[in-house]
PDB file of C-alpha atoms in Angstrom:
ATOM      1  CA  UNK A1402      -3.858   2.313 -15.637  1.00  0.00           C
ATOM      2  CA  UNK A1403      -2.473   5.441 -14.001  1.00  0.00           C
ATOM      3  CA  UNK A1404      -1.788   6.383 -10.407  1.00  0.00           C
ATOM      4  CA  UNK A1405      -1.821   9.982  -9.197  1.00  0.00           C
ATOM      5  CA  UNK A1406       1.971   9.947  -8.888  1.00  0.00           C
ATOM      6  CA  UNK A1407       2.270   9.161 -12.605  1.00  0.00           C
ATOM      7  CA  UNK A1408       0.440  12.316 -13.661  1.00  0.00           C
ATOM      8  CA  UNK A1409       2.309  15.533 -14.503  1.00  0.00           C
ATOM      9  CA  UNK A1410       1.855  18.751 -12.561  1.00  0.00           C
ATOM     10  CA  UNK A1411       1.818  20.908 -15.694  1.00  0.00           C
ATOM     11  CA  UNK A1412      -0.356  20.198 -18.727  1.00  0.00           C
ATOM     12  CA  UNK A1413      -1.563  22.037 -21.827  1.00  0.00           C
ATOM     13  CA  UNK A1414      -5.240  22.967 -21.687  1.00  0.00           C
ATOM     14  CA  UNK A1415      -7.751  23.297 -24.493  1.00  0.00           C
ATOM     15  CA  UNK A1416     -10.666  25.616 -23.593  1.00  0.00           C
ATOM     16  CA  UNK A1417     -13.583  24.547 -25.775  1.00  0.00           C
ATOM     17  CA  UNK A1418     -17.145  25.590 -24.863  1.00  0.00           C
ATOM     18  CA  UNK A1419     -19.525  22.666 -24.536  1.00  0.00           C
ATOM     19  CA  UNK A1420     -16.904  19.971 -25.166  1.00  0.00           C
ATOM     20  CA  UNK A1421     -17.005  17.549 -22.247  1.00  0.00           C
ATOM     21  CA  UNK A1422     -14.473  14.814 -21.537  1.00  0.00           C
ATOM     22  CA  UNK A1423     -15.020  12.378 -18.673  1.00  0.00           C
ATOM     23  CA  UNK A1424     -12.732   9.718 -17.195  1.00  0.00           C
ATOM     24  CA  UNK A1425     -12.714   6.582 -19.372  1.00  0.00           C
ATOM     25  CA  UNK A1426     -14.669   8.472 -22.049  1.00  0.00           C
ATOM     26  CA  UNK A1427     -13.474   9.192 -25.583  1.00  0.00           C
ATOM     27  CA  UNK A1428     -13.684  12.630 -27.168  1.00  0.00           C
ATOM     28  CA  UNK A1429     -13.024  13.141 -30.906  1.00  0.00           C
ATOM     29  CA  UNK A1430     -11.720  16.599 -31.810  1.00  0.00           C
ATOM     30  CA  UNK A1431     -11.040  18.463 -35.033  1.00  0.00           C
ATOM     31  CA  UNK A1432      -7.902  20.593 -34.613  1.00  0.00           C
ATOM     32  CA  UNK A1433      -7.259  23.397 -37.117  1.00  0.00           C
ATOM     33  CA  UNK A1434      -6.113  26.562 -35.288  1.00  0.00           C
ATOM     34  CA  UNK A1435      -2.302  26.959 -35.535  1.00  0.00           C
ATOM     35  CA  UNK A1436      -1.847  27.294 -31.768  1.00  0.00           C
ATOM     36  CA  UNK A1437      -3.682  24.032 -31.120  1.00  0.00           C
ATOM     37  CA  UNK A1438      -1.887  22.250 -33.948  1.00  0.00           C
ATOM     38  CA  UNK A1439       1.296  23.260 -32.097  1.00  0.00           C
ATOM     39  CA  UNK A1440      -0.218  21.971 -28.851  1.00  0.00           C
ATOM     40  CA  UNK A1441      -0.805  18.553 -30.415  1.00  0.00           C
ATOM     41  CA  UNK A1442       2.700  18.473 -31.881  1.00  0.00           C
ATOM     42  CA  UNK A1443       4.200  19.287 -28.480  1.00  0.00           C
ATOM     43  CA  UNK A1444       1.919  16.796 -26.741  1.00  0.00           C
ATOM     44  CA  UNK A1445       3.183  13.982 -28.955  1.00  0.00           C
ATOM     45  CA  UNK A1446       6.727  14.647 -27.714  1.00  0.00           C
ATOM     46  CA  UNK A1447       5.774  13.896 -24.089  1.00  0.00           C
ATOM     47  CA  UNK A1448       5.559  10.494 -22.463  1.00  0.00           C
ATOM     48  CA  UNK A1449       2.079  10.973 -21.022  1.00  0.00           C
ATOM     49  CA  UNK A1450       0.504  12.686 -24.089  1.00  0.00           C
ATOM     50  CA  UNK A1451      -2.068  14.455 -21.883  1.00  0.00           C
ATOM     51  CA  UNK A1452      -4.242  17.411 -22.863  1.00  0.00           C
ATOM     52  CA  UNK A1453      -6.642  19.035 -20.410  1.00  0.00           C
ATOM     53  CA  UNK A1454     -10.146  19.904 -21.584  1.00  0.00           C
ATOM     54  CA  UNK A1455     -11.574  22.918 -19.729  1.00  0.00           C
ATOM     55  CA  UNK A1456     -14.731  24.966 -20.096  1.00  0.00           C
ATOM     56  CA  UNK A1457     -13.970  28.667 -20.677  1.00  0.00           C
ATOM     57  CA  UNK A1458     -15.895  31.433 -18.921  1.00  0.00           C
ATOM     58  CA  UNK A1459     -16.332  34.543 -21.037  1.00  0.00           C
ATOM     59  CA  UNK A1460     -15.339  37.836 -19.451  1.00  0.00           C
ATOM     60  CA  UNK A1461     -15.736  41.327 -20.959  1.00  0.00           C
ATOM     61  CA  UNK A1462     -12.666  42.703 -22.698  1.00  0.00           C
ATOM     62  CA  UNK A1463     -10.202  39.861 -22.235  1.00  0.00           C
ATOM     63  CA  UNK A1464      -9.280  36.239 -22.763  1.00  0.00           C
ATOM     64  CA  UNK A1465     -11.852  33.801 -21.409  1.00  0.00           C
ATOM     65  CA  UNK A1466     -11.241  32.672 -17.850  1.00  0.00           C
ATOM     66  CA  UNK A1467     -11.037  28.962 -17.184  1.00  0.00           C
ATOM     67  CA  UNK A1468     -13.294  26.879 -14.974  1.00  0.00           C
ATOM     68  CA  UNK A1469     -11.349  25.554 -12.000  1.00  0.00           C
ATOM     69  CA  UNK A1470     -12.006  21.872 -12.795  1.00  0.00           C
ATOM     70  CA  UNK A1471     -11.302  20.104 -16.087  1.00  0.00           C
ATOM     71  CA  UNK A1472     -10.526  16.599 -17.307  1.00  0.00           C
ATOM     72  CA  UNK A1473      -7.282  15.396 -18.869  1.00  0.00           C
ATOM     73  CA  UNK A1474      -7.235  12.918 -21.723  1.00  0.00           C
ATOM     74  CA  UNK A1475      -4.446  10.921 -23.318  1.00  0.00           C
ATOM     75  CA  UNK A1476      -4.044  11.480 -27.034  1.00  0.00           C
ATOM     76  CA  UNK A1477      -4.736   7.963 -28.333  1.00  0.00           C
ATOM     77  CA  UNK A1478      -5.540   8.520 -32.018  1.00  0.00           C
ATOM     78  CA  UNK A1479      -4.452  11.016 -34.651  1.00  0.00           C
ATOM     79  CA  UNK A1480      -4.918  11.403 -38.371  1.00  0.00           C
ATOM     80  CA  UNK A1481      -3.862  14.317 -40.555  1.00  0.00           C
ATOM     81  CA  UNK A1482      -5.792  15.765 -43.480  1.00  0.00           C
ATOM     82  CA  UNK A1483      -4.166  16.825 -46.714  1.00  0.00           C
ATOM     83  CA  UNK A1484      -4.406  20.495 -45.704  1.00  0.00           C
ATOM     84  CA  UNK A1485      -2.674  19.936 -42.351  1.00  0.00           C
ATOM     85  CA  UNK A1486      -5.585  19.678 -39.939  1.00  0.00           C
ATOM     86  CA  UNK A1487      -5.634  16.990 -37.239  1.00  0.00           C
ATOM     87  CA  UNK A1488      -8.433  14.635 -36.277  1.00  0.00           C
ATOM     88  CA  UNK A1489      -7.602  13.353 -32.795  1.00  0.00           C
ATOM     89  CA  UNK A1490      -9.180  11.317 -30.011  1.00  0.00           C
ATOM     90  CA  UNK A1491      -8.630  11.957 -26.317  1.00  0.00           C
ATOM     91  CA  UNK A1492      -9.237   9.104 -23.878  1.00  0.00           C
ATOM     92  CA  UNK A1493     -10.279  10.470 -20.486  1.00  0.00           C
ATOM     93  CA  UNK A1494      -7.837   9.786 -17.641  1.00  0.00           C
ATOM     94  CA  UNK A1495      -8.694  11.993 -14.660  1.00  0.00           C
ATOM     95  CA  UNK A1496     -10.222  15.262 -13.627  1.00  0.00           C
ATOM     96  CA  UNK A1497      -7.972  17.939 -12.202  1.00  0.00           C
ATOM     97  CA  UNK A1498      -8.159  21.265 -10.410  1.00  0.00           C
ATOM     98  CA  UNK A1499      -6.240  24.213 -11.839  1.00  0.00           C
ATOM     99  CA  UNK A1500      -3.697  25.632  -9.394  1.00  0.00           C
ATOM    100  CA  UNK A1501      -2.509  28.453 -11.629  1.00  0.00           C
ATOM    101  CA  UNK A1502      -2.197  29.364 -15.279  1.00  0.00           C
ATOM    102  CA  UNK A1503       1.375  29.714 -16.509  1.00  0.00           C
ATOM    103  CA  UNK A1504       2.888  32.505 -18.528  1.00  0.00           C
ATOM    104  CA  UNK A1505       5.328  31.592 -21.257  1.00  0.00           C
ATOM    105  CA  UNK A1506       6.167  31.450 -24.908  1.00  0.00           C
ATOM    106  CA  UNK A1507       3.783  28.640 -25.904  1.00  0.00           C
ATOM    107  CA  UNK A1508       0.934  29.898 -28.126  1.00  0.00           C
ATOM    108  CA  UNK A1509      -1.557  27.738 -26.213  1.00  0.00           C
ATOM    109  CA  UNK A1510      -2.523  27.838 -22.532  1.00  0.00           C
ATOM    110  CA  UNK A1511      -0.707  25.753 -19.908  1.00  0.00           C
ATOM    111  CA  UNK A1512      -1.596  25.218 -16.263  1.00  0.00           C
ATOM    112  CA  UNK A1513      -0.205  23.780 -13.078  1.00  0.00           C
ATOM    113  CA  UNK A1514      -2.852  21.344 -11.854  1.00  0.00           C
ATOM    114  CA  UNK A1515      -3.674  19.186  -8.848  1.00  0.00           C
ATOM    115  CA  UNK A1516      -5.085  15.668  -9.174  1.00  0.00           C
ATOM    116  CA  UNK A1517      -6.002  15.477  -5.481  1.00  0.00           C
ATOM    117  CA  UNK A1518      -9.592  14.497  -4.738  1.00  0.00           C
ATOM    118  CA  UNK A1519     -10.160  12.632  -7.991  1.00  0.00           C
ATOM    119  CA  UNK A1520      -8.850   9.197  -7.046  1.00  0.00           C
ATOM    120  CA  UNK A1521     -12.142   7.633  -8.163  1.00  0.00           C
ATOM    121  CA  UNK A1522     -11.271   8.591 -11.753  1.00  0.00           C
ATOM    122  CA  UNK A1523      -8.185   6.371 -11.670  1.00  0.00           C
ATOM    123  CA  UNK A1524      -9.988   3.380 -10.201  1.00  0.00           C
ATOM    124  CA  UNK A1525     -12.341   0.783 -11.577  1.00  0.00           C
ATOM    125  CA  UNK A1526     -15.395   1.387 -13.765  1.00  0.00           C
ATOM    126  CA  UNK A1527     -18.203   2.887 -11.680  1.00  0.00           C
ATOM    127  CA  UNK A1528     -21.683   1.428 -11.251  1.00  0.00           C
ATOM    128  CA  UNK A1529     -24.977   3.080 -10.308  1.00  0.00           C
ATOM    129  CA  UNK A1530     -26.891   0.737  -7.952  1.00  0.00           C
ATOM    130  CA  UNK A1531     -30.031   2.897  -8.068  1.00  0.00           C
ATOM    131  CA  UNK A1532     -30.182   3.071 -11.862  1.00  0.00           C
ATOM    132  CA  UNK A1533     -33.647   2.299 -13.300  1.00  0.00           C
ATOM    133  CA  UNK A1534     -32.621   1.761 -16.915  1.00  0.00           C
ATOM    134  CA  UNK A1535     -36.120   1.262 -18.360  1.00  0.00           C
ATOM    135  CA  UNK A1536     -37.480   4.507 -16.927  1.00  0.00           C
ATOM    136  CA  UNK A1537     -34.294   6.329 -17.877  1.00  0.00           C
ATOM    137  CA  UNK A1538     -34.485   5.173 -21.499  1.00  0.00           C
ATOM    138  CA  UNK A1539     -38.154   6.171 -21.618  1.00  0.00           C
ATOM    139  CA  UNK A1540     -37.505   9.808 -20.754  1.00  0.00           C
ATOM    140  CA  UNK A1541     -34.360   9.770 -22.897  1.00  0.00           C
ATOM    141  CA  UNK A1542     -36.487   8.690 -25.866  1.00  0.00           C
ATOM    142  CA  UNK A1543     -38.755  11.696 -25.363  1.00  0.00           C
ATOM    143  CA  UNK A1544     -35.750  13.974 -25.193  1.00  0.00           C
ATOM    144  CA  UNK A1545     -34.156  12.556 -28.340  1.00  0.00           C
ATOM    145  CA  UNK A1546     -37.449  12.947 -30.203  1.00  0.00           C
ATOM    146  CA  UNK A1547     -37.770  16.563 -29.054  1.00  0.00           C
ATOM    147  CA  UNK A1548     -34.164  17.349 -30.068  1.00  0.00           C
ATOM    148  CA  UNK A1549     -34.390  15.280 -33.284  1.00  0.00           C
ATOM    149  CA  UNK A1550     -31.416  13.175 -32.220  1.00  0.00           C
ATOM    150  CA  UNK A1551     -30.716   9.670 -33.490  1.00  0.00           C
ATOM    151  CA  UNK A1552     -29.005   6.794 -31.725  1.00  0.00           C
ATOM    152  CA  UNK A1553     -28.607   3.027 -31.645  1.00  0.00           C
ATOM    153  CA  UNK A1554     -31.140   2.112 -28.977  1.00  0.00           C
ATOM    154  CA  UNK A1555     -30.081  -1.534 -28.803  1.00  0.00           C
ATOM    155  CA  UNK A1556     -26.537  -0.466 -27.921  1.00  0.00           C
ATOM    156  CA  UNK A1557     -27.822   1.957 -25.270  1.00  0.00           C
ATOM    157  CA  UNK A1558     -29.938  -0.797 -23.737  1.00  0.00           C
ATOM    158  CA  UNK A1559     -26.920  -3.088 -23.385  1.00  0.00           C
ATOM    159  CA  UNK A1560     -24.236  -0.542 -22.384  1.00  0.00           C
ATOM    160  CA  UNK A1561     -22.762  -0.623 -18.888  1.00  0.00           C
ATOM    161  CA  UNK A1562     -24.018   2.045 -16.488  1.00  0.00           C
ATOM    162  CA  UNK A1563     -20.906   4.231 -16.652  1.00  0.00           C
ATOM    163  CA  UNK A1564     -20.508   4.038 -20.413  1.00  0.00           C
ATOM    164  CA  UNK A1565     -24.165   4.923 -20.959  1.00  0.00           C
ATOM    165  CA  UNK A1566     -24.386   7.812 -18.501  1.00  0.00           C
ATOM    166  CA  UNK A1567     -21.019   9.319 -19.363  1.00  0.00           C
ATOM    167  CA  UNK A1568     -21.471   8.996 -23.120  1.00  0.00           C
ATOM    168  CA  UNK A1569     -24.849  10.754 -22.937  1.00  0.00           C
ATOM    169  CA  UNK A1570     -23.397  13.457 -20.679  1.00  0.00           C
ATOM    170  CA  UNK A1571     -20.711  14.100 -23.282  1.00  0.00           C
ATOM    171  CA  UNK A1572     -22.874  14.008 -26.404  1.00  0.00           C
ATOM    172  CA  UNK A1573     -26.128  15.733 -25.399  1.00  0.00           C
ATOM    173  CA  UNK A1574     -26.330  19.395 -26.518  1.00  0.00           C
ATOM    174  CA  UNK A1575     -26.396  21.052 -23.092  1.00  0.00           C
ATOM    175  CA  UNK A1576     -25.090  24.521 -22.257  1.00  0.00           C
ATOM    176  CA  UNK A1577     -21.438  24.822 -21.103  1.00  0.00           C
ATOM    177  CA  UNK A1578     -22.434  25.469 -17.488  1.00  0.00           C
ATOM    178  CA  UNK A1579     -24.554  22.307 -17.557  1.00  0.00           C
ATOM    179  CA  UNK A1580     -21.626  20.333 -18.970  1.00  0.00           C
ATOM    180  CA  UNK A1581     -19.541  21.671 -16.090  1.00  0.00           C
ATOM    181  CA  UNK A1582     -22.092  20.436 -13.575  1.00  0.00           C
ATOM    182  CA  UNK A1583     -21.940  16.969 -15.136  1.00  0.00           C
ATOM    183  CA  UNK A1584     -18.140  17.037 -15.003  1.00  0.00           C
ATOM    184  CA  UNK A1585     -18.063  18.038 -11.341  1.00  0.00           C
ATOM    185  CA  UNK A1586     -20.539  15.365 -10.183  1.00  0.00           C
ATOM    186  CA  UNK A1587     -18.661  13.444  -7.471  1.00  0.00           C
ATOM    187  CA  UNK A1588     -19.892   9.988  -8.500  1.00  0.00           C
ATOM    188  CA  UNK A1589     -21.862   8.217 -11.205  1.00  0.00           C
ATOM    189  CA  UNK A1590     -25.175   8.296  -9.331  1.00  0.00           C
ATOM    190  CA  UNK A1591     -24.949  12.071  -8.891  1.00  0.00           C
ATOM    191  CA  UNK A1592     -24.026  12.480 -12.564  1.00  0.00           C
ATOM    192  CA  UNK A1593     -27.040  10.417 -13.610  1.00  0.00           C
ATOM    193  CA  UNK A1594     -29.310  12.492 -11.354  1.00  0.00           C
ATOM    194  CA  UNK A1595     -27.865  15.699 -12.833  1.00  0.00           C
ATOM    195  CA  UNK A1596     -28.319  14.353 -16.355  1.00  0.00           C
ATOM    196  CA  UNK A1597     -31.957  13.498 -15.671  1.00  0.00           C
ATOM    197  CA  UNK A1598     -32.573  16.960 -14.212  1.00  0.00           C
ATOM    198  CA  UNK A1599     -31.156  18.578 -17.360  1.00  0.00           C
ATOM    199  CA  UNK A1600     -33.262  16.362 -19.617  1.00  0.00           C
ATOM    200  CA  UNK A1601     -36.401  17.124 -17.609  1.00  0.00           C
ATOM    201  CA  UNK A1602     -35.651  20.827 -17.765  1.00  0.00           C
ATOM    202  CA  UNK A1603     -35.318  20.589 -21.555  1.00  0.00           C
ATOM    203  CA  UNK A1604     -38.659  18.790 -21.674  1.00  0.00           C
ATOM    204  CA  UNK A1605     -40.398  21.242 -19.328  1.00  0.00           C
ATOM    205  CA  UNK A1606     -43.953  21.879 -20.481  1.00  0.00           C
ATOM    206  CA  UNK A1607     -44.090  18.607 -22.391  1.00  0.00           C
ATOM    207  CA  UNK A1608     -45.597  16.529 -19.612  1.00  0.00           C
ATOM    208  CA  UNK A1609     -45.490  15.756 -15.937  1.00  0.00           C
ATOM    209  CA  UNK A1610     -43.280  12.692 -16.097  1.00  0.00           C
ATOM    210  CA  UNK A1611     -40.432  12.727 -13.608  1.00  0.00           C
ATOM    211  CA  UNK A1612     -37.636  10.224 -13.204  1.00  0.00           C
ATOM    212  CA  UNK A1613     -36.108   9.897  -9.762  1.00  0.00           C
TER     213      UNK A1613
END
């Protein structure tokens, strides 16, 4: 368990469109670009082993800009392939707000960040008191059928509120700006409402069912 004072003010960031990490979530990543292999190597030399996941924003004629809010994860698993690629897992710790991007000799991007305003991320597992699981799973089933996605429905039925909502937010194939909206949701109830809105939008024209 971390406190805000434990977290560093400067972290490496990995801009990856559509890849969402949430606090207490787990994100597997396949690392193969030389600059990000170097990032992982450098990360392993630090005590906190944190990497920030950030959505990039494309701009004409230059490096992608970064969204102002990302989520840092601790590197908790690593395996190396015979040709030198890494398979890693990041375990979500806390969201952050970028203060400024740093210039330097590292081949990857580094930022000064603030952890202020995200104390909920470092607390206990969240619950959603208004969560109607049966109705949620009903519309989710329609969405998975439409997207030809497969899952273990028995596990979804038994998962805790936060694990279920956050895992679906991370895995569903939404656009990067939609992933950003899920990341920035201030609490679990708002994230679930945002998730439902995105699912309903994807199903638009397929029926009049709405889940509040």
